[in-house]
PDB file of C-alpha atoms in Angstrom:
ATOM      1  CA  UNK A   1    -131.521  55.285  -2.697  1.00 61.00           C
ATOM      2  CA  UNK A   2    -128.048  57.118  -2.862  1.00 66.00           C
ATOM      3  CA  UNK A   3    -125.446  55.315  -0.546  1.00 71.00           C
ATOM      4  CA  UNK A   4    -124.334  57.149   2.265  1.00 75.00           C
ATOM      5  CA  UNK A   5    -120.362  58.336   1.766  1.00 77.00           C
ATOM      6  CA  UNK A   6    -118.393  57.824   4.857  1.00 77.00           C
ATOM      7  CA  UNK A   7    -115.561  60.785   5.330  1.00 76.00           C
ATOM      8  CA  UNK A   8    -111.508  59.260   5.172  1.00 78.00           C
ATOM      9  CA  UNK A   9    -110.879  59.394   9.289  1.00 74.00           C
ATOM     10  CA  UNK A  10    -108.321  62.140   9.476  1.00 77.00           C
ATOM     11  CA  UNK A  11    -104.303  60.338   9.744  1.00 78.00           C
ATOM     12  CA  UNK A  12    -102.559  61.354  13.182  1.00 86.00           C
ATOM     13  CA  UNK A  13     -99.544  61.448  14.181  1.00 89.00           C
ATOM     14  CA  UNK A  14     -97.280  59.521  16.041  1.00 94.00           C
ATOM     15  CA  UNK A  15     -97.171  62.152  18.763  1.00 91.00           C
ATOM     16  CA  UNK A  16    -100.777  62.560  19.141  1.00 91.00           C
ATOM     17  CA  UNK A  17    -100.966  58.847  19.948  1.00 92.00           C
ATOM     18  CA  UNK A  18     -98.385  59.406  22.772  1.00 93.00           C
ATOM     19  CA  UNK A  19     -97.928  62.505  23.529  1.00 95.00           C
ATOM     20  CA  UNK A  20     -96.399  61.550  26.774  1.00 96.00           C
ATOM     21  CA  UNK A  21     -93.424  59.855  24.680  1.00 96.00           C
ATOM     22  CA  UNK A  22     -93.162  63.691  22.505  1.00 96.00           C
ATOM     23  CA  UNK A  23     -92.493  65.163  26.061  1.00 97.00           C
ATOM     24  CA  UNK A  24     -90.226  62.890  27.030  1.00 97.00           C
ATOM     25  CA  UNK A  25     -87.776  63.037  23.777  1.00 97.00           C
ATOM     26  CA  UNK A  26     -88.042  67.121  23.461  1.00 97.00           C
ATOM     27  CA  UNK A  27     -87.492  67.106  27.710  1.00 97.00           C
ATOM     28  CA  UNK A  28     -84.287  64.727  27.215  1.00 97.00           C
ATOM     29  CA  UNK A  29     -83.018  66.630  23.763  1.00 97.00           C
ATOM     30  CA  UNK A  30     -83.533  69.440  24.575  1.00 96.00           C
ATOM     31  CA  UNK A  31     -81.192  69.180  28.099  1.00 97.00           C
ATOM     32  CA  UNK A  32     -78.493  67.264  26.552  1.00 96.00           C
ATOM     33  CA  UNK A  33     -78.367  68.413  22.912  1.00 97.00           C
ATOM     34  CA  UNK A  34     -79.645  71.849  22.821  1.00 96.00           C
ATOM     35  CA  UNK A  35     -78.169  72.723  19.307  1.00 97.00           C
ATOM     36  CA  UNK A  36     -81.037  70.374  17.736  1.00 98.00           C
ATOM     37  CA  UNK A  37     -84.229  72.186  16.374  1.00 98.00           C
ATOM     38  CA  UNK A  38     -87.406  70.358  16.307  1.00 97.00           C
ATOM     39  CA  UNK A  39     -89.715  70.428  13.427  1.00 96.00           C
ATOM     40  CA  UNK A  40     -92.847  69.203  13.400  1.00 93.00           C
ATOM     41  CA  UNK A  41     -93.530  68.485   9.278  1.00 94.00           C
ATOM     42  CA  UNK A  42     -94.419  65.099   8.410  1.00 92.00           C
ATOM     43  CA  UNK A  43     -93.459  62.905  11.326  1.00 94.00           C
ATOM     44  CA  UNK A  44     -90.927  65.083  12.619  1.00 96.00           C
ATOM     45  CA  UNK A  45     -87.515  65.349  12.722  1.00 97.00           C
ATOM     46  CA  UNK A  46     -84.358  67.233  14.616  1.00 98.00           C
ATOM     47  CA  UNK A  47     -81.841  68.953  12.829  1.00 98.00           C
ATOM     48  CA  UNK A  48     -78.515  70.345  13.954  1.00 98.00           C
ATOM     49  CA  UNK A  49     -74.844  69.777  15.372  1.00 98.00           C
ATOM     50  CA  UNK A  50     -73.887  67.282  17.994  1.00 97.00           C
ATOM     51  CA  UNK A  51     -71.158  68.106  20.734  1.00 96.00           C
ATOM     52  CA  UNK A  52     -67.801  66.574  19.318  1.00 96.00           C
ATOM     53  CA  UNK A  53     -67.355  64.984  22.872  1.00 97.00           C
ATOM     54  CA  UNK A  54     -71.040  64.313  24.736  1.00 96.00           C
ATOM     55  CA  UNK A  55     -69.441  61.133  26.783  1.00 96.00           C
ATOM     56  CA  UNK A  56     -68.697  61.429  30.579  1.00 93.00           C
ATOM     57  CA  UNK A  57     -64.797  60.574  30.339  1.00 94.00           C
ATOM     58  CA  UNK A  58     -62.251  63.239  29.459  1.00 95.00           C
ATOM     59  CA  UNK A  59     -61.888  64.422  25.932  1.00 95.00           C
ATOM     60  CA  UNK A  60     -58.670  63.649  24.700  1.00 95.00           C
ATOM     61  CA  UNK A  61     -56.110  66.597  23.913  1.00 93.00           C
ATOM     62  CA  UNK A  62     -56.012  66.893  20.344  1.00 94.00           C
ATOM     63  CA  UNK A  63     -59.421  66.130  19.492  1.00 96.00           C
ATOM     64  CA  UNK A  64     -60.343  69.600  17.567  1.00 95.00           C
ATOM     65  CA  UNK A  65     -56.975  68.650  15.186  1.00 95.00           C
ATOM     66  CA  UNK A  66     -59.082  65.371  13.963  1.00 95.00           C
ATOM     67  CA  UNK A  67     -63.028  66.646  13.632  1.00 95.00           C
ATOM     68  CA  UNK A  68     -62.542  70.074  14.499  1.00 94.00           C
ATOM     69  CA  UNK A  69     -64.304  72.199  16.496  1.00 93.00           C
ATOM     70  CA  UNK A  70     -67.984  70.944  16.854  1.00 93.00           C
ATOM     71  CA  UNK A  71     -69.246  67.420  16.043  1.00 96.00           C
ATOM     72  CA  UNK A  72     -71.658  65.696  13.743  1.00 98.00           C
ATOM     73  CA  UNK A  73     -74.240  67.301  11.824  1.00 98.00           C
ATOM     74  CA  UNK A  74     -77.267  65.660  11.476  1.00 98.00           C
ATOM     75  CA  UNK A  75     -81.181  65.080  10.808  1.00 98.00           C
ATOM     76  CA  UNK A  76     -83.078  62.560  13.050  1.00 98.00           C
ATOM     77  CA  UNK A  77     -86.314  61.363  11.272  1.00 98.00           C
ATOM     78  CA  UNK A  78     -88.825  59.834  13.012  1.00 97.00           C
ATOM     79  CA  UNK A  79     -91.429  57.621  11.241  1.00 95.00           C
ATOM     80  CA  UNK A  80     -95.094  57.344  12.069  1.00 95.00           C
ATOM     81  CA  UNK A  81     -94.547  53.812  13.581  1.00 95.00           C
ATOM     82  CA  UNK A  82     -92.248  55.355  16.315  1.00 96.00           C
ATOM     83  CA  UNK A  83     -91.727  54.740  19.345  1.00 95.00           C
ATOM     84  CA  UNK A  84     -91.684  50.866  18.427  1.00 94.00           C
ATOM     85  CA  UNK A  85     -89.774  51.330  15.322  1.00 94.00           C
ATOM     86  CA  UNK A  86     -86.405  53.384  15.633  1.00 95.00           C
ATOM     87  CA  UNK A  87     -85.933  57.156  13.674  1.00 96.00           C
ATOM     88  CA  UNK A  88     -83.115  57.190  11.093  1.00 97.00           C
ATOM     89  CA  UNK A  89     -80.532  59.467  11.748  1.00 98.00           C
ATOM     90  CA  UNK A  90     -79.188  60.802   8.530  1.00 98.00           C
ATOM     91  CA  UNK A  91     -75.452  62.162   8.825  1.00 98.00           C
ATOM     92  CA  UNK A  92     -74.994  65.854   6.759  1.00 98.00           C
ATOM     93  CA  UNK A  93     -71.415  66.834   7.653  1.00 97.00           C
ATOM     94  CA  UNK A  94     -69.605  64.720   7.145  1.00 97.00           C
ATOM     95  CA  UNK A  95     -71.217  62.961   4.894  1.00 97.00           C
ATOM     96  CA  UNK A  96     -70.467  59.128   4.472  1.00 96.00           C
ATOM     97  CA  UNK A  97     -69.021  58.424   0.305  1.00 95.00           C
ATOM     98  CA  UNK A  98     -71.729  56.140  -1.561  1.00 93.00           C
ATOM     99  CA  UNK A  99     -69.054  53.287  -1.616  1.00 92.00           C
ATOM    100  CA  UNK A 100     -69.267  53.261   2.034  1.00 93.00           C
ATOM    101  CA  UNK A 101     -72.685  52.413   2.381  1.00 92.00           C
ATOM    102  CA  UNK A 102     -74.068  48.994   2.967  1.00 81.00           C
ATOM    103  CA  UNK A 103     -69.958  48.087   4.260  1.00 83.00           C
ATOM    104  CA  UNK A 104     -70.520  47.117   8.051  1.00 85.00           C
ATOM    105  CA  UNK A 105     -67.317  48.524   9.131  1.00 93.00           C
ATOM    106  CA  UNK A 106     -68.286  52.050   8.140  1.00 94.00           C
ATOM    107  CA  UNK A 107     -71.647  51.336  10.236  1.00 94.00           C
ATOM    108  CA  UNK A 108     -73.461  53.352   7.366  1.00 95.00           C
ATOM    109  CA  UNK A 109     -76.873  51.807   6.058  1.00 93.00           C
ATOM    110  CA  UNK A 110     -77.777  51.609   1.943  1.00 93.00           C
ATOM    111  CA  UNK A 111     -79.602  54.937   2.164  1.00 94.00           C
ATOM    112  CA  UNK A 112     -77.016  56.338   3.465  1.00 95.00           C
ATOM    113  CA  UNK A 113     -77.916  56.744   7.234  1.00 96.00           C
ATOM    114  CA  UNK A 114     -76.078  55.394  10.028  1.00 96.00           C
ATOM    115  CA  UNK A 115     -76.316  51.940  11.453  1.00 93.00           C
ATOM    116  CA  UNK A 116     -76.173  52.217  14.960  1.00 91.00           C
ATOM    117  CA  UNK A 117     -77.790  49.116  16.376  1.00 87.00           C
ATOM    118  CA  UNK A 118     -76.372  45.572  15.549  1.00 77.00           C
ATOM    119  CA  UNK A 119     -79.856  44.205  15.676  1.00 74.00           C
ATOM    120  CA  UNK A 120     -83.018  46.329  15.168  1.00 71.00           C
ATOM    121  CA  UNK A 121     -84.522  44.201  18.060  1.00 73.00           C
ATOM    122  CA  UNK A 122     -82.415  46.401  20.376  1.00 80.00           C
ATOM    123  CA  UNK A 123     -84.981  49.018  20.072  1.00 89.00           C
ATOM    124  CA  UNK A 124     -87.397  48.242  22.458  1.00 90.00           C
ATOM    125  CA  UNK A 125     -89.896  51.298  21.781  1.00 89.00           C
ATOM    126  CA  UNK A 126     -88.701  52.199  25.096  1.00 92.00           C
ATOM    127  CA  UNK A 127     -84.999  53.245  24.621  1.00 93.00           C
ATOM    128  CA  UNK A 128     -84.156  56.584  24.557  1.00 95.00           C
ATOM    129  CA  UNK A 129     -82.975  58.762  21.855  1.00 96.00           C
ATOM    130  CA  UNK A 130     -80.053  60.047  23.886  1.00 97.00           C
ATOM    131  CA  UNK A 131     -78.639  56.667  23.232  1.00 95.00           C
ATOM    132  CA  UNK A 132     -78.905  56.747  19.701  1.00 96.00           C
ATOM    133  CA  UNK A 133     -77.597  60.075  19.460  1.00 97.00           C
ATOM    134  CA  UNK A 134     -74.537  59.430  21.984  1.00 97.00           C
ATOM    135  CA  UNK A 135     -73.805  56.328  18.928  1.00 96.00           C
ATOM    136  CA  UNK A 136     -73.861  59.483  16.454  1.00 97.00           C
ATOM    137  CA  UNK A 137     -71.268  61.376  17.890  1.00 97.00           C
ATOM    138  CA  UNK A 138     -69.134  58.387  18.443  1.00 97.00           C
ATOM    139  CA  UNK A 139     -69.969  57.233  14.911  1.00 97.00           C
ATOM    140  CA  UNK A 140     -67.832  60.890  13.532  1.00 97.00           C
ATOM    141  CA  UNK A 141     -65.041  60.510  15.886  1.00 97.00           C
ATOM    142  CA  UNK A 142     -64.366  56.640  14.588  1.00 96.00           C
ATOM    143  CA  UNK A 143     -64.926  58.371  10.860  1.00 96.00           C
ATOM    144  CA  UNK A 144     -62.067  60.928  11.181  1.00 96.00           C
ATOM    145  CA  UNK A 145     -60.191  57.599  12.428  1.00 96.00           C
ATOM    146  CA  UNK A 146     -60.960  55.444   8.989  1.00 95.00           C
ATOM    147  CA  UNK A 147     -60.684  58.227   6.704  1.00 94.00           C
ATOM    148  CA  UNK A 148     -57.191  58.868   7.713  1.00 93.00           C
ATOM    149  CA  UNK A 149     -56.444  54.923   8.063  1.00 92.00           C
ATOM    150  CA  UNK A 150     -55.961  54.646  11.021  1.00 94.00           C
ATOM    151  CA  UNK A 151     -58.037  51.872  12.115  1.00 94.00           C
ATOM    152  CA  UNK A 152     -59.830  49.482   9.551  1.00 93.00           C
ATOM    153  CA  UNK A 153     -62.700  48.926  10.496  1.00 92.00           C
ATOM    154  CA  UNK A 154     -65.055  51.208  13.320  1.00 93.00           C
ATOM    155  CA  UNK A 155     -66.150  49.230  16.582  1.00 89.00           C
ATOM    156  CA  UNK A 156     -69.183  47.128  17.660  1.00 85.00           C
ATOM    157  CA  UNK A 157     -70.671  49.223  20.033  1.00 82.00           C
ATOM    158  CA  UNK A 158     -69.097  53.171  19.177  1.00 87.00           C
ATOM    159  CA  UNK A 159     -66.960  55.052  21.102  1.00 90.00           C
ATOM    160  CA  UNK A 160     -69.644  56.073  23.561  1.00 90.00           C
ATOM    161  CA  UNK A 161     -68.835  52.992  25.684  1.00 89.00           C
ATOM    162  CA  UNK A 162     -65.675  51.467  24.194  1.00 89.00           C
ATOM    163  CA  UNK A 163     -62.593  53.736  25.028  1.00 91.00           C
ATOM    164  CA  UNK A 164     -60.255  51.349  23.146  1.00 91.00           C
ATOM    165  CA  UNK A 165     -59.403  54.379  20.606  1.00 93.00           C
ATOM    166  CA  UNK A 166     -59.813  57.288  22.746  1.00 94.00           C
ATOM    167  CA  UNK A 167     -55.744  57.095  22.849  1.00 94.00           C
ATOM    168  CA  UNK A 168     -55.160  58.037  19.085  1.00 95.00           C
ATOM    169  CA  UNK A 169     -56.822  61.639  19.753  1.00 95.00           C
ATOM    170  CA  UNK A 170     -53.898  61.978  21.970  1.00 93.00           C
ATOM    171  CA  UNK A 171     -52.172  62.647  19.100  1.00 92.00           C
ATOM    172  CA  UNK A 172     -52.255  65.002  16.167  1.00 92.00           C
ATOM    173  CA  UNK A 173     -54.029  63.234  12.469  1.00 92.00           C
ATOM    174  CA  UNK A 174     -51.451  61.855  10.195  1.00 88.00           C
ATOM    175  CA  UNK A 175     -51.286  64.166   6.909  1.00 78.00           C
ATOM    176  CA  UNK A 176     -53.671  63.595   4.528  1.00 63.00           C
ATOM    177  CA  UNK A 177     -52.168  60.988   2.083  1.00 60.00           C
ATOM    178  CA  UNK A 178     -49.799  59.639   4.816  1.00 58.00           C
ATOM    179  CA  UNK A 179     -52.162  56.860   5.795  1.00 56.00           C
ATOM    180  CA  UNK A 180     -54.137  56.054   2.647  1.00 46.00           C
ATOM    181  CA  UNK A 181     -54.275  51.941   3.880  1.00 43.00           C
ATOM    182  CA  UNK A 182     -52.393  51.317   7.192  1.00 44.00           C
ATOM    183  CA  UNK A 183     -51.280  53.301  10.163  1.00 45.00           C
ATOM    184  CA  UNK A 184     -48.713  55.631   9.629  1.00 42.00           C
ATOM    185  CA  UNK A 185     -45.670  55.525  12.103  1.00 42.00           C
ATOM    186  CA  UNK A 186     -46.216  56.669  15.530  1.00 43.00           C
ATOM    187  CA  UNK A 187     -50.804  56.206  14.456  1.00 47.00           C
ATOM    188  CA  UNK A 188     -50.869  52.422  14.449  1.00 47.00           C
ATOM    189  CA  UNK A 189     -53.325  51.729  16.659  1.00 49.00           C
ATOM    190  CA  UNK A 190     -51.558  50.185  20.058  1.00 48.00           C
ATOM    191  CA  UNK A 191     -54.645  50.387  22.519  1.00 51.00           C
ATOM    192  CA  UNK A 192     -56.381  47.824  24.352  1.00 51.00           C
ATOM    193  CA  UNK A 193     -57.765  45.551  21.149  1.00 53.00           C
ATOM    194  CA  UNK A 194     -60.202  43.749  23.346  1.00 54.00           C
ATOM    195  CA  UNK A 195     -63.867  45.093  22.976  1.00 55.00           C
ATOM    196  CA  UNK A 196     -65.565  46.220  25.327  1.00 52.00           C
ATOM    197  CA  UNK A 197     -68.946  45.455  26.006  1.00 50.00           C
ATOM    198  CA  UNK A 198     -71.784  47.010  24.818  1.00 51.00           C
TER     199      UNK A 198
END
């Protein structure tokens, strides 16, 4: 008697199990960060350039002098246990130096993408990626700030809601060289040093 072979059930994808949460993320992306493509390989990902200044409050005047004139290129990669475990968002310009990875005050995991929630319990499964992606673009602007020394270490919850460094923008970057370990005169950081919360 020759024993009956049962065919491998076919994998799916994370979207095919909820569709309704694919609508959703393309619906919200595509609205507020239209420069990201979706492609649908593997689990999916986005790829593309962030605004330099997504938040609601004013950008500061000399902004474009620190990161220039667009923001943080990046890929998000979602996994096939999304939406209950959170995509990695993988910076490509700039991108973080290998000695900065795993060091929490560059907010930079050891693979080398960012670290943008203090807990991974924060994810809920049903966050959205808007939030994640607002952390991104924060996550550049307090990068231009520690690679010219200017502050030491980047804050708890990103510039998105803290506005505790929005005041050095006001200003022109120190020279490159000027602030290799401290503040340089007239870019110490003098703004509000309480955080704010989350």
């Amino acid at each position: 008697m020759t024993a009956m072979v049962r065919p491998e059930p076919e994998p799916i994808t994370w979207w095919k199990a909820e569709p309704r949460r694919l609508e959703r993320d393309q619906a919200e992306i595509t609205a507020r960060f239209s420069a990201l493509v979706w492609n649908s390989d593997g689990a999916g990902t986005w790829t593309g350039v962030l605004p330099r200044w997504p938040f609601d409050r004013p950008e500061p005047p000399n902004l474009s002098a620190w990161v220039g004139e667009q923001g943080l290129r990046l890929t998000v990669a979602y996994n096939q246990a999304y939406p209950m475990v959170e995509p990695s968002l993988q910076p490509l310009d700039p991108v973080p130096l290998p000695q900065e990875w795993t060091q929490t005050r560059w907010h930079v995991n050891g693979d080398g993408t960012l670290c943008l929630l203090r807990e991974h319990a924060w994810w809920t499964g049903r966050d959205s990626l808007i939030d994640l992606l607002l952390k991104a673009a924060g996550w550049r602007l307090e990068y231009a700030l520690m690679k010219h020394g200017v502050i030491q270490e980047m804050s708890h919850c990103g510039i998105v809601s803290d506005n505790r460094h929005d005041h050095l923008f006001s200003q022109p970057p120190p020279a490159v060289g000027e602030t290799d370990t401290a503040p340089a005169t007239g870019q110490a950081d003098t703004g509000p040093k309480a955080e704010a919360p989350c």
